């Protein structure tokens, strides 16, 4: 959906101290700046509902929101000022996440959230998807070895594509659901788009990936219960 132009957006964003204008100067310093030892980043916040709710729920963590569209970013910041006037653990970047690895140092981020990312259905536009290998390779650099990507979407083809892209890049699928909201998940906020799709009765797909360097999901305890290998005669 095209967002209408808000003439006040740019000057408004320019005067907000929570909007980081030159994120590269914070590289390696985000946790120190926020005085938090764990850093979560949401890419494509839209109007900020998820970033704000999670920031309110988990004040002991650092929360960075990234949104490239200045109009929606301005609406997110307006909400943020109203709802979190004293938050010192949340910052915002109004730029394209394609420069992610120049803003964050190696292993600096603990969790990256991708909520209802644009599906870019045409094949020639797949490179713009936030689960395209171009982005995944940057996630591999900025994520902590034990860190994770949490993705939610309503879009089955984007979900399939993402499962395959992460697999091709050697990531480990740690959790997957094709109807995440079938059960209550008070630990995870419902984003604006998620509300829309839930109201339409659509299932929410969710996946969590970790880097191949992370601790394997199958530990010794699980291995004991592993099915015997098929004896091929
Ligand atoms: C469909 S909206 C979803 C908004 C929100 N996450 C939600 O679940 O309600 C996707 C948002 O991601 C933003 N976006 C897409 N690609 C981006 C990129 N490369 N960098 C930053 N933001 C991006 C778009 O501008 C848009 O606002």
PDB file of C-alpha atoms in Angstrom, residues 123 126-137 139 151 157-172 209:
ATOM      1  CA  UNK A 123      10.892 -12.627  -9.464  1.00  0.00           C
ATOM      2  CA  UNK A 126      13.203 -10.881  -5.048  1.00  0.00           C
ATOM      3  CA  UNK A 127      16.577  -9.270  -4.325  1.00  0.00           C
ATOM      4  CA  UNK A 128      14.723  -6.589  -2.368  1.00  0.00           C
ATOM      5  CA  UNK A 129      13.218  -9.165   0.008  1.00  0.00           C
ATOM      6  CA  UNK A 130      14.615  -8.928   3.531  1.00  0.00           C
ATOM      7  CA  UNK A 131      15.218 -12.685   3.389  1.00  0.00           C
ATOM      8  CA  UNK A 132      17.226 -12.478   0.160  1.00  0.00           C
ATOM      9  CA  UNK A 133      20.788 -13.809   0.439  1.00  0.00           C
ATOM     10  CA  UNK A 134      22.105 -10.240   0.108  1.00  0.00           C
ATOM     11  CA  UNK A 135      20.472  -9.449   3.474  1.00  0.00           C
ATOM     12  CA  UNK A 136      21.082 -12.896   5.021  1.00  0.00           C
ATOM     13  CA  UNK A 137      24.840 -12.492   4.460  1.00  0.00           C
ATOM     14  CA  UNK A 139      22.698 -10.795   9.149  1.00  0.00           C
ATOM     15  CA  UNK A 151      10.348 -13.796  11.101  1.00  0.00           C
ATOM     16  CA  UNK A 157       5.292 -17.806  -0.940  1.00  0.00           C
ATOM     17  CA  UNK A 158       7.532 -15.373   0.942  1.00  0.00           C
ATOM     18  CA  UNK A 159       7.645 -17.871   3.802  1.00  0.00           C
ATOM     19  CA  UNK A 160       8.657 -20.755   1.506  1.00  0.00           C
ATOM     20  CA  UNK A 161      11.247 -18.571  -0.211  1.00  0.00           C
ATOM     21  CA  UNK A 162      12.693 -17.520   3.167  1.00  0.00           C
ATOM     22  CA  UNK A 163      12.921 -21.100   4.456  1.00  0.00           C
ATOM     23  CA  UNK A 164      14.885 -22.047   1.342  1.00  0.00           C
ATOM     24  CA  UNK A 165      17.114 -18.953   1.302  1.00  0.00           C
ATOM     25  CA  UNK A 166      18.180 -19.387   4.935  1.00  0.00           C
ATOM     26  CA  UNK A 167      18.761 -23.092   4.345  1.00  0.00           C
ATOM     27  CA  UNK A 168      20.875 -22.406   1.240  1.00  0.00           C
ATOM     28  CA  UNK A 169      22.981 -19.991   3.283  1.00  0.00           C
ATOM     29  CA  UNK A 170      23.546 -22.743   5.874  1.00  0.00           C
ATOM     30  CA  UNK A 171      21.366 -21.418   8.714  1.00  0.00           C
ATOM     31  CA  UNK A 172      19.639 -23.693  11.212  1.00  0.00           C
ATOM     32  CA  UNK A 209      16.800 -19.211  12.460  1.00  0.00           C
TER      33      UNK A 209
END
